[in-house]
Each structure stands twice: as structure tokens, then as C-alpha cells.
Tab-separated table of C-alpha atoms in Angstrom:
chain	number	residue	atom	x	y	z
A	160	MET	CA	-45.566	-25.242	0.400
A	161	ALA	CA	-42.023	-26.586	0.388
A	162	LYS	CA	-40.712	-27.831	3.684
A	163	SER	CA	-37.735	-26.052	5.144
A	164	LYS	CA	-35.063	-27.005	7.627
A	165	THR	CA	-32.239	-25.278	9.478
A	166	LEU	CA	-28.601	-25.655	8.502
A	167	TYR	CA	-25.470	-23.962	9.749
A	168	PHE	CA	-22.892	-22.528	7.332
A	169	CYS	CA	-19.335	-21.406	7.986
A	170	SER	CA	-19.113	-17.761	6.928
A	171	ASN	CA	-15.406	-18.217	6.126
A	172	CYS	CA	-15.313	-21.293	3.890
A	173	GLY	CA	-18.993	-22.183	3.300
A	174	HIS	CA	-18.856	-25.572	5.065
A	175	GLU	CA	-22.339	-26.709	6.123
A	176	SER	CA	-23.346	-28.613	9.208
A	177	PRO	CA	-26.698	-29.817	10.619
A	178	LYS	CA	-25.789	-28.329	14.020
A	179	TRP	CA	-23.848	-25.367	15.345
A	180	LEU	CA	-20.113	-25.917	15.876
A	181	GLY	CA	-17.688	-23.696	17.710
A	182	LYS	CA	-14.797	-24.539	15.390
A	183	CYS	CA	-15.166	-25.197	11.680
A	184	PRO	CA	-13.759	-28.673	10.863
A	185	ASN	CA	-12.936	-27.552	7.309
A	186	CYS	CA	-11.005	-24.278	7.744
A	187	GLY	CA	-10.326	-24.335	11.495
A	188	GLU	CA	-11.848	-20.907	12.229
A	189	TRP	CA	-13.745	-20.295	15.463
A	190	ASN	CA	-17.275	-18.828	15.846
A	191	THR	CA	-17.947	-18.586	12.116
A	192	PHE	CA	-21.113	-20.708	11.846
A	193	VAL	CA	-24.349	-18.863	11.052
A	194	GLU	CA	-27.866	-20.269	11.034
A	195	GLU	CA	-29.885	-20.272	7.800
A	196	ARG	CA	-33.170	-21.789	6.725
A	197	VAL	CA	-33.092	-23.709	3.460
A	198	SER	CA	-35.661	-25.750	1.584
A	199	ALA	CA	-35.620	-29.512	2.030
A	200	LYS	CA	-34.987	-29.942	-1.687
A	201	GLU	CA	-31.909	-27.768	-1.502
A	202	ALA	CA	-30.706	-29.448	1.697
A	203	LYS	CA	-30.721	-32.834	-0.076
A	204	GLY	CA	-28.783	-31.298	-2.934
A	205	ASN	CA	-30.108	-30.457	-6.385
A	206	LYS	CA	-28.808	-32.221	-9.438
A	207	ARG	CA	-26.966	-29.500	-11.294
A	208	ARG	CA	-25.681	-29.575	-14.799
A	209	GLY	CA	-22.025	-29.072	-15.493
A	210	LEU	CA	-20.294	-25.817	-16.149
A	211	VAL	CA	-20.270	-26.491	-19.873
A	212	GLU	CA	-22.369	-28.903	-21.860
A	213	SER	CA	-20.289	-31.828	-23.084
A	214	SER	CA	-21.602	-35.049	-24.591
A	215	ARG	CA	-18.513	-37.165	-23.931
A	216	PRO	CA	-15.061	-36.977	-22.362
A	217	ILE	CA	-12.345	-35.776	-24.723
A	218	ARG	CA	-8.728	-36.869	-24.766
A	219	LEU	CA	-6.326	-34.118	-23.785
A	220	SER	CA	-4.393	-34.646	-27.025
A	221	GLU	CA	-7.591	-34.056	-29.069
A	222	ILE	CA	-8.239	-30.606	-27.582
A	223	GLU	CA	-7.111	-27.774	-29.829
A	224	SER	CA	-4.708	-25.367	-28.168
A	225	LEU	CA	-5.979	-21.889	-29.005
A	226	ASP	CA	-5.190	-18.514	-27.543
A	227	GLU	CA	-7.962	-17.285	-25.288
A	228	PRO	CA	-9.702	-14.331	-26.986
A	229	ARG	CA	-9.594	-11.282	-24.756
A	230	LEU	CA	-11.717	-8.163	-24.478
A	231	PRO	CA	-9.281	-5.262	-23.975
A	232	LEU	CA	-10.568	-2.585	-21.609
A	233	PRO	CA	-9.972	1.155	-22.136
A	234	SER	CA	-7.902	1.412	-18.943
A	235	LYS	CA	-4.268	0.402	-19.509
A	236	GLU	CA	-3.731	-0.070	-15.779
A	237	LEU	CA	-6.677	-2.465	-15.503
A	238	ASN	CA	-5.516	-4.364	-18.580
A	239	ARG	CA	-2.071	-4.674	-17.007
A	240	VAL	CA	-3.526	-6.312	-13.878
A	241	LEU	CA	-5.866	-8.600	-15.843
A	242	GLY	CA	-3.037	-9.757	-18.103
A	243	GLY	CA	-4.244	-8.084	-21.298
A	244	GLY	CA	-8.015	-7.856	-20.862
A	245	LEU	CA	-11.049	-9.958	-20.015
A	246	VAL	CA	-11.017	-13.551	-21.230
A	247	ALA	CA	-14.186	-14.815	-22.900
A	248	GLY	CA	-16.282	-16.812	-20.446
A	249	SER	CA	-14.285	-15.665	-17.429
A	250	LEU	CA	-15.706	-14.654	-14.053
A	251	THR	CA	-13.918	-11.721	-12.386
A	252	LEU	CA	-14.486	-10.530	-8.814
A	253	ILE	CA	-13.523	-6.991	-7.756
A	254	GLY	CA	-13.499	-6.281	-4.015
A	255	GLY	CA	-12.862	-3.143	-2.021
A	256	GLU	CA	-14.058	-0.898	0.776
A	257	PRO	CA	-17.333	1.031	0.383
A	258	GLY	CA	-16.801	4.314	-1.443
A	259	ILE	CA	-13.321	3.422	-2.669
A	260	GLY	CA	-14.369	3.746	-6.339
A	261	LYS	CA	-15.217	0.220	-7.572
A	262	SER	CA	-18.404	1.264	-9.364
A	263	THR	CA	-16.725	4.380	-10.779
A	264	LEU	CA	-13.854	2.299	-12.155
A	265	LEU	CA	-16.191	-0.169	-13.867
A	266	LEU	CA	-18.634	2.434	-15.149
A	267	GLN	CA	-16.016	4.640	-16.760
A	268	ASN	CA	-14.493	1.592	-18.451
A	269	ILE	CA	-17.663	0.054	-19.849
A	270	LEU	CA	-18.974	3.426	-21.042
A	271	SER	CA	-15.865	3.730	-23.207
A	272	ILE	CA	-16.488	0.386	-24.950
A	273	ARG	CA	-18.470	1.156	-28.104
A	274	ASN	CA	-18.451	-2.103	-30.055
A	275	ARG	CA	-20.123	-4.453	-27.566
A	276	THR	CA	-23.498	-4.747	-25.891
A	277	ILE	CA	-23.089	-4.399	-22.121
A	278	LEU	CA	-25.568	-5.111	-19.333
A	279	TYR	CA	-24.834	-3.379	-16.014
A	280	VAL	CA	-26.885	-4.875	-13.161
A	281	SER	CA	-27.083	-2.672	-10.078
A	282	GLY	CA	-28.547	-3.935	-6.845
A	283	GLU	CA	-27.492	-0.925	-4.776
A	284	GLU	CA	-28.142	2.198	-6.862
A	285	SER	CA	-31.078	3.439	-8.895
A	286	ALA	CA	-30.926	4.186	-12.603
A	287	THR	CA	-31.036	7.912	-11.855
A	288	GLN	CA	-28.009	7.688	-9.588
A	289	LEU	CA	-26.065	5.820	-12.253
A	290	LYS	CA	-27.053	8.404	-14.862
A	291	LEU	CA	-25.782	11.206	-12.610
A	292	ARG	CA	-22.480	9.376	-12.173
A	293	ALA	CA	-22.176	8.830	-15.928
A	294	ASP	CA	-22.816	12.543	-16.514
A	295	ARG	CA	-20.101	13.392	-13.979
A	296	LEU	CA	-17.716	11.102	-15.817
A	297	GLY	CA	-18.701	12.821	-19.055
A	298	LYS	CA	-19.530	9.586	-20.884
A	299	VAL	CA	-22.786	8.258	-22.315
A	300	ALA	CA	-22.999	5.071	-24.383
A	301	ASP	CA	-26.087	3.741	-26.189
A	302	ASN	CA	-24.745	0.183	-26.117
A	303	THR	CA	-24.817	0.036	-22.288
A	304	PHE	CA	-28.042	-1.143	-20.654
A	305	ILE	CA	-28.753	-0.464	-16.963
A	306	LEU	CA	-30.811	-2.961	-14.955
A	307	CYS	CA	-31.739	-2.264	-11.320
A	308	GLU	CA	-32.634	-5.746	-10.092
A	309	THR	CA	-31.802	-7.992	-7.140
A	310	SER	CA	-33.614	-11.166	-8.245
A	311	LEU	CA	-31.384	-13.731	-9.913
A	312	GLU	CA	-34.272	-15.059	-11.983
A	313	GLY	CA	-35.147	-11.540	-13.152
A	314	ILE	CA	-31.533	-10.936	-14.155
A	315	PHE	CA	-31.428	-14.069	-16.314
A	316	THR	CA	-34.731	-13.080	-17.944
A	317	GLN	CA	-33.235	-9.758	-19.030
A	318	ILE	CA	-30.029	-11.480	-20.108
A	319	GLU	CA	-32.088	-13.516	-22.587
A	320	ASN	CA	-33.744	-10.323	-23.860
A	321	VAL	CA	-30.615	-8.159	-24.164
A	322	GLN	CA	-28.084	-10.879	-25.131
A	323	PRO	CA	-25.132	-8.922	-23.667
A	324	GLN	CA	-21.513	-9.438	-24.641
A	325	LEU	CA	-20.336	-8.277	-21.199
A	326	LEU	CA	-22.193	-8.583	-17.885
A	327	VAL	CA	-21.444	-6.544	-14.732
A	328	VAL	CA	-23.170	-7.332	-11.407
A	329	ASP	CA	-22.851	-4.702	-8.651
A	330	SER	CA	-22.831	-6.273	-6.138
A	331	ILE	CA	-23.049	-10.039	-5.632
A	332	GLN	CA	-24.085	-9.566	-1.976
A	333	THR	CA	-27.363	-7.901	-3.062
A	334	ILE	CA	-28.480	-10.676	-5.449
A	335	ALA	CA	-30.875	-13.350	-4.186
A	336	SER	CA	-32.473	-16.426	-5.713
A	337	ALA	CA	-36.091	-17.399	-5.036
A	338	ASP	CA	-35.064	-21.056	-4.716
A	339	ILE	CA	-33.190	-20.279	-1.489
A	340	GLU	CA	-35.109	-19.049	1.528
A	341	SER	CA	-32.260	-17.171	3.224
A	342	ALA	CA	-31.761	-13.424	2.845
A	343	ALA	CA	-29.556	-11.753	0.237
A	344	GLY	CA	-25.913	-11.646	1.274
A	345	SER	CA	-26.064	-14.868	3.265
A	346	VAL	CA	-23.547	-17.628	2.705
A	347	SER	CA	-25.882	-19.855	0.697
A	348	GLN	CA	-27.228	-16.978	-1.444
A	349	VAL	CA	-23.787	-15.635	-2.342
A	350	ARG	CA	-22.485	-19.102	-3.128
A	351	GLU	CA	-25.436	-20.214	-5.262
A	352	CYS	CA	-25.802	-16.930	-7.158
A	353	ALA	CA	-22.087	-16.878	-7.970
A	354	ALA	CA	-22.258	-20.502	-9.122
A	355	ALA	CA	-25.233	-19.715	-11.397
A	356	LEU	CA	-23.392	-16.774	-12.958
A	357	LEU	CA	-20.313	-18.973	-13.397
A	358	ARG	CA	-22.361	-21.557	-15.310
A	359	TYR	CA	-23.780	-18.793	-17.505
A	360	ALA	CA	-20.304	-17.406	-18.248
A	361	LYS	CA	-18.830	-20.793	-19.165
A	362	GLU	CA	-21.787	-21.879	-21.309
A	363	SER	CA	-22.239	-18.581	-23.179
A	364	GLY	CA	-18.644	-17.368	-23.360
A	365	VAL	CA	-19.690	-13.957	-22.012
A	366	PRO	CA	-17.234	-12.418	-19.510
A	367	VAL	CA	-18.885	-11.580	-16.190
A	368	ILE	CA	-17.601	-9.049	-13.628
A	369	LEU	CA	-18.825	-9.243	-10.021
A	370	VAL	CA	-18.416	-6.502	-7.431
A	371	GLY	CA	-17.977	-7.666	-3.835
A	372	HIS	CA	-17.806	-5.963	-0.458
A	373	ILE	CA	-15.058	-6.588	2.090
A	374	ASN	CA	-15.332	-7.263	5.796
A	375	LYS	CA	-13.628	-5.461	8.677
A	376	ASP	CA	-10.508	-7.616	8.263
A	377	GLY	CA	-10.058	-6.446	4.669
A	378	ALA	CA	-11.033	-9.774	3.076
A	379	ILE	CA	-13.811	-10.131	0.537
A	380	ALA	CA	-17.102	-10.668	2.361
A	381	GLY	CA	-18.951	-13.926	1.985
A	382	PRO	CA	-17.662	-17.495	2.082
A	383	LYS	CA	-14.075	-18.153	1.060
A	384	VAL	CA	-15.445	-20.541	-1.542
A	385	LEU	CA	-16.525	-17.474	-3.543
A	386	GLU	CA	-12.880	-16.716	-4.301
A	387	HIS	CA	-12.371	-20.319	-5.439
A	388	ILE	CA	-15.339	-20.164	-7.823
A	389	VAL	CA	-14.203	-17.131	-9.814
A	390	ASP	CA	-11.298	-17.022	-12.283
A	391	THR	CA	-9.828	-13.687	-11.189
A	392	VAL	CA	-9.936	-11.825	-7.874
A	393	LEU	CA	-8.974	-8.141	-7.933
A	394	GLN	CA	-8.517	-6.043	-4.803
A	395	PHE	CA	-9.174	-2.298	-5.109
A	396	GLU	CA	-7.581	-0.520	-2.171
A	397	GLY	CA	-6.343	2.824	-0.935
A	398	ASP	CA	-6.924	5.390	1.785
A	399	ARG	CA	-9.897	7.650	1.117
A	400	GLN	CA	-7.947	10.499	2.754
A	401	TYR	CA	-5.501	10.368	-0.144
A	402	LEU	CA	-6.058	10.571	-3.885
A	403	TYR	CA	-4.328	7.418	-5.051
A	404	ARG	CA	-5.917	3.986	-5.510
A	405	ILE	CA	-4.206	0.657	-6.166
A	406	ILE	CA	-5.740	-2.355	-7.878
A	407	ARG	CA	-3.937	-5.674	-7.567
A	408	ALA	CA	-4.677	-9.266	-8.563
A	409	ILE	CA	-4.956	-11.723	-5.681
A	410	LYS	CA	-5.805	-14.590	-8.020
A	411	ASN	CA	-5.592	-14.729	-11.811
A	412	ARG	CA	-5.993	-17.901	-13.861
A	413	PHE	CA	-5.163	-16.074	-17.086
A	414	GLY	CA	-2.243	-13.875	-16.065
A	415	SER	CA	0.263	-12.856	-13.436
A	416	THR	CA	-0.577	-11.818	-9.875
A	417	ASN	CA	2.539	-9.634	-9.666
A	418	GLU	CA	1.103	-6.626	-11.479
A	419	ILE	CA	-0.614	-3.604	-9.946
A	420	GLY	CA	-2.477	-0.640	-11.391
A	421	ILE	CA	-2.379	2.817	-9.832
A	422	TYR	CA	-5.093	5.461	-10.170
A	423	GLU	CA	-5.635	8.949	-8.877
A	424	MET	CA	-9.124	10.047	-7.827
A	425	VAL	CA	-10.050	13.295	-9.584
A	426	GLU	CA	-13.290	15.187	-10.135
A	427	ARG	CA	-14.123	13.329	-13.350
A	428	GLY	CA	-13.416	9.839	-12.012
A	429	LEU	CA	-10.233	7.801	-11.776
A	430	LYS	CA	-7.152	8.945	-13.656
A	431	GLU	CA	-4.393	6.493	-14.535
A	432	VAL	CA	-0.972	7.107	-13.003
A	433	SER	CA	1.682	6.019	-15.475
A	434	ASN	CA	4.625	7.164	-13.313
A	435	PRO	CA	3.791	6.587	-9.625
A	436	SER	CA	7.261	7.644	-8.450
A	437	GLU	CA	6.627	11.290	-9.333
A	438	MET	CA	3.325	11.193	-7.445
A	439	LEU	CA	4.822	9.664	-4.282
A	440	LEU	CA	7.855	11.954	-4.055
A	441	SER	CA	7.717	15.412	-2.543
A	442	GLU	CA	7.282	18.188	-5.098
A	443	ASN	CA	9.815	20.493	-3.403
A	444	ARG	CA	13.057	18.599	-3.930
A	445	ASP	CA	15.343	21.642	-3.854
A	446	GLU	CA	15.155	22.258	-0.097
A	447	GLU	CA	17.183	19.693	1.823
A	448	MET	CA	15.935	18.689	5.281
A	449	SER	CA	17.169	16.108	7.741
A	450	GLY	CA	15.257	12.880	8.281
A	451	ILE	CA	14.117	12.467	4.655
A	452	THR	CA	15.373	9.702	2.376
A	453	ILE	CA	14.218	8.067	-0.846
A	454	GLY	CA	13.846	4.299	-1.099
A	455	VAL	CA	13.095	2.126	-4.126
A	456	THR	CA	10.321	-0.395	-3.571
A	457	THR	CA	8.387	-2.735	-5.823
A	458	GLU	CA	4.733	-3.676	-5.985
A	459	GLY	CA	4.669	-6.916	-7.895
A	460	VAL	CA	7.066	-6.339	-10.777
A	461	ARG	CA	6.621	-2.569	-10.834
A	462	PRO	CA	9.361	-0.475	-9.164
A	463	PHE	CA	8.789	3.042	-7.876
A	464	LEU	CA	10.411	5.460	-5.478
A	465	VAL	CA	8.925	6.350	-2.092
A	466	GLU	CA	9.826	9.117	0.338
A	467	ILE	CA	10.602	8.039	3.923
A	468	GLN	CA	10.279	10.650	6.678
A	469	ALA	CA	11.748	10.159	10.173
A	470	LEU	CA	11.835	12.350	13.261
A	471	VAL	CA	14.073	11.511	16.239
A	472	SER	CA	13.838	13.659	19.376
A	473	THR	CA	14.518	13.395	23.102
A	474	ALA	CA	11.710	11.649	24.979
A	475	ALA	CA	9.649	14.411	26.558
A	476	TYR	CA	7.707	12.227	29.000
A	477	GLY	CA	10.379	9.770	30.091
A	478	THR	CA	9.055	6.796	28.155
A	479	PRO	CA	10.209	6.858	24.514
A	480	GLN	CA	7.500	6.672	21.854
A	481	ARG	CA	7.554	4.632	18.644
A	482	SER	CA	4.976	5.901	16.171
A	483	VAL	CA	4.748	4.482	12.639
A	484	THR	CA	2.554	5.294	9.626
A	485	GLY	CA	2.719	3.098	6.535
A	486	PHE	CA	5.447	0.763	7.873
A	487	ASP	CA	5.487	-2.316	10.104
A	488	GLN	CA	6.090	-1.158	13.682
A	489	ARG	CA	7.623	-4.478	14.713
A	490	ARG	CA	10.134	-4.194	11.890
A	491	LEU	CA	10.957	-0.644	13.002
A	492	ASN	CA	11.648	-1.924	16.521
A	493	MET	CA	13.958	-4.558	15.038
A	494	LEU	CA	15.866	-1.949	13.014
A	495	LEU	CA	16.262	0.268	16.083
A	496	ALA	CA	17.627	-2.704	18.017
A	497	VAL	CA	20.143	-3.364	15.223
A	498	LEU	CA	21.275	0.270	15.350
A	499	GLU	CA	21.688	0.031	19.134
A	500	LYS	CA	23.582	-3.276	19.164
A	501	ARG	CA	25.558	-3.322	15.927
A	502	ALA	CA	26.112	0.340	15.066
A	503	ARG	CA	26.426	1.607	18.692
A	504	PHE	CA	23.848	4.376	18.271
A	505	ARG	CA	21.961	5.253	21.466
A	506	LEU	CA	18.293	5.620	20.578
A	507	GLY	CA	16.753	3.939	23.632
A	508	GLN	CA	15.824	7.242	25.319
A	509	LYS	CA	14.596	9.009	22.204
A	510	ASP	CA	11.220	9.250	20.483
A	511	VAL	CA	11.177	7.876	16.941
A	512	PHE	CA	8.426	8.809	14.474
A	513	LEU	CA	8.355	7.276	11.011
A	514	ASN	CA	6.086	8.098	8.086
A	515	VAL	CA	5.788	6.873	4.493
A	516	ALA	CA	4.821	9.905	2.422
A	517	GLY	CA	1.662	9.728	0.353
A	518	GLY	CA	-0.173	7.344	2.673
A	519	LEU	CA	1.356	4.267	1.065
A	520	LYS	CA	1.725	1.084	3.131
A	521	ILE	CA	5.113	-0.545	2.596
A	522	GLN	CA	5.908	-4.203	3.321
A	523	ASP	CA	9.001	-4.518	1.121
A	524	PRO	CA	12.091	-5.417	3.224
A	525	ALA	CA	14.249	-3.604	0.649
A	526	MET	CA	13.126	-0.343	2.269
A	527	ASP	CA	15.080	-1.114	5.472
A	528	LEU	CA	18.178	0.799	4.391
A	529	ALA	CA	16.151	3.911	3.547
A	530	VAL	CA	14.431	3.718	6.955
A	531	VAL	CA	17.650	3.468	9.004
A	532	ALA	CA	19.266	6.224	6.905
A	533	ALA	CA	16.298	8.535	7.575
A	534	ILE	CA	16.463	7.774	11.323
A	535	MET	CA	20.179	8.547	11.543
A	536	SER	CA	19.800	11.651	9.389
A	537	SER	CA	17.221	13.005	11.828
A	538	ASN	CA	19.258	11.901	14.860
A	539	PHE	CA	22.362	13.788	13.695
A	540	ASP	CA	20.265	16.566	12.105
A	541	VAL	CA	22.260	16.181	8.887
A	542	SER	CA	20.406	16.255	5.600
A	543	ILE	CA	20.922	13.635	2.914
A	544	PRO	CA	21.050	14.852	-0.714
A	545	ARG	CA	17.690	14.378	-2.386
A	546	THR	CA	19.426	12.831	-5.392
A	547	THR	CA	20.494	9.797	-3.307
A	548	ALA	CA	18.366	6.627	-3.197
A	549	PHE	CA	18.618	3.552	-0.959
A	550	ILE	CA	17.990	-0.127	-1.673
A	551	GLY	CA	18.677	-2.944	0.784
A	552	GLU	CA	17.391	-5.227	3.521
A	553	VAL	CA	18.990	-4.973	6.967
A	554	GLY	CA	19.699	-8.210	8.842
A	555	LEU	CA	19.940	-8.757	12.587
A	556	SER	CA	23.731	-8.775	12.472
A	557	GLY	CA	23.760	-5.373	10.775
A	558	GLU	CA	24.580	-6.710	7.315
A	559	ILE	CA	22.924	-5.314	4.184
A	560	ARG	CA	21.241	-8.252	2.481
A	561	THR	CA	20.578	-8.610	-1.223
A	562	VAL	CA	17.125	-7.911	-2.651
A	563	THR	CA	15.196	-9.013	-5.728
A	564	ARG	CA	14.839	-7.092	-8.996
A	565	ILE	CA	17.851	-4.932	-8.213
A	566	ASP	CA	18.418	-4.001	-11.859
A	567	GLN	CA	14.858	-2.703	-12.239
A	568	ARG	CA	15.127	-0.701	-9.021
A	569	VAL	CA	18.391	0.949	-10.039
A	570	ALA	CA	17.050	1.676	-13.525
A	571	GLU	CA	13.986	3.390	-12.003
A	572	ALA	CA	16.189	5.636	-9.836
A	573	GLN	CA	18.360	6.478	-12.840
A	574	LYS	CA	15.325	7.269	-14.984
A	575	LEU	CA	14.079	9.817	-12.439
A	576	GLY	CA	17.383	11.688	-12.394
A	577	PHE	CA	18.991	10.391	-9.192
A	578	SER	CA	22.785	10.676	-9.142
A	579	ARG	CA	23.669	8.070	-6.494
A	580	VAL	CA	22.155	4.868	-5.152
A	581	PHE	CA	23.220	2.679	-2.214
A	582	VAL	CA	22.829	-1.060	-2.926
A	583	PRO	CA	23.834	-4.270	-1.097
A	584	LYS	CA	27.350	-5.464	-1.827
A	585	GLY	CA	27.414	-8.101	-4.532
A	586	ASN	CA	23.758	-7.656	-5.439
A	587	LEU	CA	24.586	-6.447	-8.959
A	588	LYS	CA	26.956	-9.337	-9.638
A	589	GLY	CA	26.014	-10.932	-12.942
A	590	VAL	CA	23.606	-8.145	-13.891
A	591	LYS	CA	24.371	-6.933	-17.411
A	592	SER	CA	23.292	-3.300	-17.444
A	593	ASN	CA	25.043	-0.079	-18.361
A	594	PHE	CA	24.070	2.251	-15.513
A	595	THR	CA	25.221	5.870	-15.612
A	596	ILE	CA	24.140	6.466	-12.017
A	597	GLU	CA	26.800	6.221	-9.289
A	598	ILE	CA	26.382	2.915	-7.472
A	599	VAL	CA	27.661	2.618	-3.892
A	600	GLU	CA	27.884	-0.981	-2.663
A	601	VAL	CA	27.741	-1.443	1.119
A	602	GLY	CA	27.841	-4.609	3.195
A	603	LYS	CA	27.228	-3.302	6.734
A	604	VAL	CA	25.132	-0.585	8.325
A	605	GLU	CA	28.275	1.068	9.731
A	606	GLU	CA	29.847	1.127	6.269
A	607	CYS	CA	26.756	2.786	4.846
A	608	PHE	CA	26.891	5.578	7.433
A	609	ARG	CA	30.607	6.151	6.861
A	610	ARG	CA	30.084	6.471	3.119
A	611	LEU	CA	27.002	8.607	3.609
A	612	PHE	CA	28.278	11.127	6.177
A	613	GLU	CA	31.955	11.253	5.198
């Protein structure tokens, strides 16, 4: 029987230590060390082969520069985030909250691929459960093989039998190797199983997709080294109370990290949203109400319009309330202070409620102008035309600061039929575009209100 010993691993970065430490010397996090029992052979370190077999070093000038062959997926939104599809031999990690739709997204994509042999390894669901989900999606493919297995050695045995051209593992936290004595999901198991699958992907050229859970902080569970091992990290997020889902690339060695894909959860799975602006705007745009404005934001390089709702009322209980949904509350407090100091509006004794329609969470500073316009519209109880959009960041001195991708933002508002857009003064200087929409350039918050309520 192999001897075993106790080691301590940092659950954040995977750093190992022979004794427990309060602070990790590698990543600096506190109280992240967990105790695990490992074999003595593993503790000394196994001699592992390289990621790819190579007999000798090769000069960089001798390597042929070829385009990486990609496997395009049926989902255009997923292809957009990946940069055109899956690269041969790549390792992709998809993380998200439980029940957000990770397995549904993968299953409905691989069931639509007809010309490749696919092995779907499930460590969480039975084959019957997967069959019921496939029936609900309305797709059945004879080239997709389902394997319900949690043993890493058993998975590689079936890989040799099936010889797949695409491998999906759902999820990496449920896979365990017999060479490691710790339980599945531990730091050492997740790290070693991911490294074994990485070696398989690089040696065989088969793209591998891993599904990962996230912790309470929203980060992918397991050691941080897991994100360094893989080639691409995708985050699948959204509020389960709403229908939309967003997939974004946190890391991508073969494409941009500025793209996002948007889906809508329907009865038959996830439906792609090609025009998110129409989904995020209120359907009833004929009735004008105070406290509602439209701002143009971007997620990565993709612009879309978002509805901002504000309600300003007299404080009923003496102490004014500041309630925010989908926006940074500290930034709202800053904007209210700017309105008090620079624009001379008295909001200190009033309740302010702010909401981003559709459940979206906005961090784009270019939405500042839409937020302050919605607050003042509600304060004066004067409606703003629904065909007016706002773009601009508000500074502490009350100036409207320039924002990035202004031409794309204005073009998106024009495409959706808006007649007027407020932009920072000088932001469109040097931009060669023939806009038919009325563009109002403002440099101060006071100037914006004069032009808006004149």
C-alpha cells in the first residue's frame, strides 16, 4: 500500500505547503489553505511528459505559420465570443451559476453538429436525464455519445474506444483520478485532471470543453491555476429571474475578449438574441412618463440601448433613501453630489430610486448622462421624449466627458429609429460618419438640462 502524507493547498492559486499558513505567500489571500492527503509518490512529484511530443527543439524561423483550423459551432453568438469557433487542440472552460443553462447551451450546440463524432462526459446527470433534455430541445444526433463517468481513467479508456473529434466534460469538479487520494473537486484533483485533459487535447488535436462551477464570489471554483491551464475561459451569467443570458470571454488565446453573446431562455432551450436593444427597451414606447431615459452602452465592442428608470420623491421617514438596481450605488451617490454642488439641484432631502430595466447590470461610465437625466426628469415630473438617447460620462466638476466607440453608439441609436442623441462636446471630432440623427453636443450638466427642458 502506497504511503500517504498531508499537504496543504491554497484554494485560490493552488500553491502547496507542508504546513498550514494563514496567508498564502504566492497570491496573498488569507485563510485559503485546505488540508489534503496525497500519496508520497505524488508529493515528490511525478515525471510528466510534455504537452506535445517533440524529439528536438525547433528554430522559430523553421516553424510553418498556418491558420489554426477551427470547428464552427451552430450558435452564431457562441462563435462570436470564441472568435470564429473551437480551435483544434484547444481547452475551453465554461463557468456559471448552477441552473443558469451551461449544459443546455452545450447540449443544443453539439446535437446540431452532424459531421463529427462527439463524446459528452457527464459526472452530474444520468443518461436518462440527458435524453429527456435532448427531447425537450427537439434534437437527437447519432454521432453524439453520452458517457456517465467520474473516473479519469475510465474516461480515457472510452476515449480510446470512441475516438471522438470533440470532447465535453460536465463538470471538471466531479472528475477524480485514482492516482490522487483526495476527493473529487479538491484542489489537487481539479488541477491534475485538467492538466491530463490538456495533454490529451494538445497531443491529439481534439478540442476539449470543460464545464466549471463558480463560488459565492462569482469566480470559477477551484484553484486559480485552472484558468491559467486552459486556452479560453467563458463566463455564462444572468439573473434566473429574467430570460436573458450573457456569455463573455474572460480569457481567449485565439480571439478577442471584447465580444459577448446574448441568449434568451425559452421553452425549447436558449434562443439567440441578434438585436439586444429591442429586448432591453420597453415595448410600450408611445406613452411618455417622467423618470425614464434611454442610454447607449457597450458590452465589449457591441453597443445596445438600455432603459434607465428613476423615481425621486420626498423622504417619507426623514432620512433619504438611495436604492439602486443594476447600477453602482457609489457612482449614483457621486452623481447626486455633482447635481447638488455643480447644478444647484436640491436632492439631499429626497428619496432616489434607480433601476436598469431588464435586470441588466451596467458598469459603463457612458451611462452617467442618462442616469442624471432620468433623475431630473423624475424630480421635475417632466417626461423626456422616448426618441431621445444619452451618451456621456459625468465628471466631478459637472463636465460631460468623452467616451469610447462614440460612432458605434450613435449608429446604434440611429438604426433603432431615435431622432436625437446627446453626446459629449467634441467627442465626434474626427469621426467620418454621415449621421441623419440629430446630434446635440453638450459640455456641462447645466447645458444638457437647458437644451433638454427648453
